[in-house]
Coordinates of C-alpha atoms in Angstrom, one line a residue:
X1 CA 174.7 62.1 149.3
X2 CA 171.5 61.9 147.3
X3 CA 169.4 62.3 150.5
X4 CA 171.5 65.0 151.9
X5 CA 170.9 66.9 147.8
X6 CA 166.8 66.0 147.8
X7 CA 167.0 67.8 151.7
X8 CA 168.6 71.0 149.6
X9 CA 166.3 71.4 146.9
X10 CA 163.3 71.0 148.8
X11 CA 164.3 73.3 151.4
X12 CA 165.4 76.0 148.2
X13 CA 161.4 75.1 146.9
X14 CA 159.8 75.9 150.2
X15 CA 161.7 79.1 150.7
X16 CA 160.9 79.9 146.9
X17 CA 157.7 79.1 147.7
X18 CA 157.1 81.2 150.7
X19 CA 158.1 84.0 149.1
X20 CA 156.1 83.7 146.2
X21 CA 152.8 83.4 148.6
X22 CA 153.9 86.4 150.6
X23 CA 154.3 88.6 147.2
X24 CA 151.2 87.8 146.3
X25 CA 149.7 88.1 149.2
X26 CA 151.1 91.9 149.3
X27 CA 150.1 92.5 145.6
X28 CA 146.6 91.9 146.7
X29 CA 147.1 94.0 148.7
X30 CA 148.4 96.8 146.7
X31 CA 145.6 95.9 144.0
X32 CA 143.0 96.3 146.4
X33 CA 144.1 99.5 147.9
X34 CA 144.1 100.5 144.2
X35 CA 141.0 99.7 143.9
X36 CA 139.2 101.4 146.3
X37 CA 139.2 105.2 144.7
X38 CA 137.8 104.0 141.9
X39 CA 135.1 102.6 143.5
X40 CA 134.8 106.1 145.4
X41 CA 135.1 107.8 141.7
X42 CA 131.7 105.2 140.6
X43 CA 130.1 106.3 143.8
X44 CA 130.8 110.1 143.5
X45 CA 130.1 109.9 139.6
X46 CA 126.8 108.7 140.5
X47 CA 126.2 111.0 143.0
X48 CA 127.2 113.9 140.6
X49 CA 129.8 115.5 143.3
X50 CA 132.1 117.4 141.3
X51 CA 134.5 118.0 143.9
X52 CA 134.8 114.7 145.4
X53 CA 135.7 113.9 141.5
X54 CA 138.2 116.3 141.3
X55 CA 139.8 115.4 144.4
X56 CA 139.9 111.8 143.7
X57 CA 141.4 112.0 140.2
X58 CA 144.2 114.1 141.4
X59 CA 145.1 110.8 143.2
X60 CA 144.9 108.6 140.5
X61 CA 148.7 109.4 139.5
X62 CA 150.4 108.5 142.5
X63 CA 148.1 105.5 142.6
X64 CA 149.0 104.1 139.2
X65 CA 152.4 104.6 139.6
X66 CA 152.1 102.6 142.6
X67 CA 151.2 99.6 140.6
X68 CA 153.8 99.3 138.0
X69 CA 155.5 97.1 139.8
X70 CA 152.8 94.6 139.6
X71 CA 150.9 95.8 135.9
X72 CA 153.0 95.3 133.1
X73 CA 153.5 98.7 130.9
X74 CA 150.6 97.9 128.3
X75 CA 148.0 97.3 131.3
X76 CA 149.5 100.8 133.1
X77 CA 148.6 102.4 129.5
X78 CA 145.0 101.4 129.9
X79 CA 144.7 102.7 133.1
X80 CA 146.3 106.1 132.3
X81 CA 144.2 106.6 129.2
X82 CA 140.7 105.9 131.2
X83 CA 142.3 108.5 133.7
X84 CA 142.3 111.1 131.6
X85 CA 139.3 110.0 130.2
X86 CA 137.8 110.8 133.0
X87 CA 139.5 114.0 133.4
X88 CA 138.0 115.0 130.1
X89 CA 134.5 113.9 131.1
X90 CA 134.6 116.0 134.5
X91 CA 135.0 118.5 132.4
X92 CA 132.0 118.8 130.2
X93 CA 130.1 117.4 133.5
X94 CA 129.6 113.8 131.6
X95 CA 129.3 112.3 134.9
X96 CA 127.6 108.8 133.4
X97 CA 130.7 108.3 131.5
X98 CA 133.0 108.9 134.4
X99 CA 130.9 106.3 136.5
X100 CA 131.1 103.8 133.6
X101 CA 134.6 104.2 133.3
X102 CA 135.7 104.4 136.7
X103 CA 133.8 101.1 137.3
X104 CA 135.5 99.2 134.3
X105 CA 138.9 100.7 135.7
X106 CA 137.7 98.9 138.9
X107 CA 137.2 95.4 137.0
X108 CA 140.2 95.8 135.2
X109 CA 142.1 96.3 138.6
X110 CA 140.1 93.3 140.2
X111 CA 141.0 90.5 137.3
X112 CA 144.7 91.3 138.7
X113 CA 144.1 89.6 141.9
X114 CA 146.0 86.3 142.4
X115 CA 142.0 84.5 143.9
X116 CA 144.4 81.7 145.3
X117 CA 145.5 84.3 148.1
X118 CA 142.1 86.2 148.9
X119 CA 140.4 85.8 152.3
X120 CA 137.5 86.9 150.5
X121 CA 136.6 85.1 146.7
X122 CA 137.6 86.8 143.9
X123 CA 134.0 86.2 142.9
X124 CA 132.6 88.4 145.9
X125 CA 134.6 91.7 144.2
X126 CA 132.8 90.8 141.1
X127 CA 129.6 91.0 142.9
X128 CA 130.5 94.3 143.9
X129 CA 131.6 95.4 140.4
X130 CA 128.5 93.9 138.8
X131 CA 126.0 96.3 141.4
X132 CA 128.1 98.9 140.8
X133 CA 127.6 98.6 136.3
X134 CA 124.0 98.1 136.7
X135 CA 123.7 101.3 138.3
X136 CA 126.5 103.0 135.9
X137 CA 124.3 101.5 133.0
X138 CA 121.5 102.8 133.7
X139 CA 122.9 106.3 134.0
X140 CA 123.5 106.6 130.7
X141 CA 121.4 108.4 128.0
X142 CA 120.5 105.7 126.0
X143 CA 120.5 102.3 128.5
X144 CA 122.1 99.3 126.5
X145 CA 119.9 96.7 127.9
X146 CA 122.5 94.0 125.9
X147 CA 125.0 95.2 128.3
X148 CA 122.9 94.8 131.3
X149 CA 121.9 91.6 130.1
X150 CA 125.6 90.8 130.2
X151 CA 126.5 92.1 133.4
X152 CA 123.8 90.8 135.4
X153 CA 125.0 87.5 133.5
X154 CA 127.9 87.8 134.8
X155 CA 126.2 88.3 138.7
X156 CA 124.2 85.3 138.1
X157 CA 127.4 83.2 137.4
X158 CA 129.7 84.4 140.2
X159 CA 127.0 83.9 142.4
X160 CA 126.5 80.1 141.3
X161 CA 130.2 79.5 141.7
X162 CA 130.3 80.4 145.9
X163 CA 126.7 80.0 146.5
X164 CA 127.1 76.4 147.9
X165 CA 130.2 78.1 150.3
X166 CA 127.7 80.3 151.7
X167 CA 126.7 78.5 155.3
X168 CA 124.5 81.1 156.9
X169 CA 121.0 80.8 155.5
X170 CA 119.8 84.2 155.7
X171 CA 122.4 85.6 153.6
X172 CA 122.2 83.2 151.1
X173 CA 118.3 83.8 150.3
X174 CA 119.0 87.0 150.2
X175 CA 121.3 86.8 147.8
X176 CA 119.7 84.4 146.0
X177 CA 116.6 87.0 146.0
X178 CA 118.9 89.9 144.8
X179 CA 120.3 87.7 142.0
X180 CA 116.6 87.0 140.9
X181 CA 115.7 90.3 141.2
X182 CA 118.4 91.5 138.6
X183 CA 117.3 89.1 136.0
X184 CA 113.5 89.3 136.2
X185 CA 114.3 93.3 136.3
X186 CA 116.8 93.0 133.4
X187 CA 114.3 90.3 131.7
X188 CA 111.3 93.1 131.5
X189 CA 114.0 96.3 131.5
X190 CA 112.1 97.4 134.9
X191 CA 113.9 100.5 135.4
X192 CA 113.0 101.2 138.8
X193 CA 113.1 97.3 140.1
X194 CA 116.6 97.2 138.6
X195 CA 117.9 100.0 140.2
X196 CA 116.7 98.0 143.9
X197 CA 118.0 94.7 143.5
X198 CA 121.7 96.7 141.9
X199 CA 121.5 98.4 145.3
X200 CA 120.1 95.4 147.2
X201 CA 123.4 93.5 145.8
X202 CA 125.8 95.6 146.7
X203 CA 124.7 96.3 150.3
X204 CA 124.5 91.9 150.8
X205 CA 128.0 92.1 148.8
X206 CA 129.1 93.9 152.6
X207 CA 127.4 90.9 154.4
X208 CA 129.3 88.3 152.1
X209 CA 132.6 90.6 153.0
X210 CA 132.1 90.0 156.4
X211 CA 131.1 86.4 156.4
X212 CA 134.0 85.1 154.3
X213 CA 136.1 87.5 156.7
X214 CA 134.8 85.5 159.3
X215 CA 134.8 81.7 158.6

């Protein structure tokens, strides 16, 4: 009787189990579809294309209502209020405030992700975010080089945590090259140096994609 009750509960754990994995698995998911348009909203902000801002902040509605299943009610909140945010910037043509806070919305999406279910490490999609606030940072009117400081800390430490799962040689110097970059560039506040290795960093964050896709 007692072996027949241990078979029972450890079938009821495995199925509990199994579908605890699968809805995180499609929460990634949802996060990650969430967060693409606000990388496009970065981008565009950067770019200074009005219209492309428009027409992605008219989806950021639907978007967030997608996610209250997964965000609780305060987390939604924050998401709204940079929304309009944003809305208000587009407005008055403050395009280095929508970039800034369209790449923090990002972040805030990203630090949602369950890493324990991600193909590709959580730490990758922080790489990304970090390219993405150097160049957001620099935007501004008056550059906070403490916050750069902090951001391209924050590069330099997701890079040390995956660095050793990075097999293919190439893409690992180059990395290791970008990351360098940022500090020495962030170390002298070299405007122009800073702006190359932000880009250099998000075009190897692609590669990293790929390779973690891969192995």
């Amino acid at each position: 009787m007692k072996n027949k009750k241990y078979v029972w509960v450890s079938l009821l754990v495995l199925v509990f189990s199994s579908h605890l994995m699968a809805e995180n698995v499609n929460n990634n998911a949802i996060l990650f579809d969430a967060m693409s348009p606000y990388e496009d909203l970065t981008e565009y902000a950067l770019e200074q294309d009005k219209g492309a801002i428009e027409s992605a902040l008219s989806s950021l509605n639907d978007l967030i209502s997608e996610l209250q299943n997964i965000l609780p009610p305060k987390r939604l909140q924050l998401l709204k209020d940079a929304a309009h945010k944003m809305t208000i910037s587009n407005k008055n043509n403050d395009f280095a405030e929508i970039a800034l806070v369209a790449v923090d919305s990002y972040k805030f999406i990203s630090e949602q992700l369950d890493a324990t279910e991600l193909e590709i490490p959580k730490e990758v999609v922080i790489l990304d975010y970090v390219g993405f606030k150097v160049h957001a940072l620099l935007k501004q009117q008056n550059i906070s080089w403490d916050l750069i400081a902090i951001t391209v800390k924050e590069g330099v430490t997701q890079w040390e945590l995956i660095k050793t799962k990075v097999s293919d040689k190439a893409l690992y110097d180059a990395m290791n090259t970008a990351i360098d970059g940022l500090k020495i560039a962030s170390q002298t506040q070299n405007i122009p140096m800073l702006k190359f290795a932000a880009q250099v960093d998000l075009d190897l964050v692609d590669l990293l994609e790929g390779f973690f896709e891969k192995d």
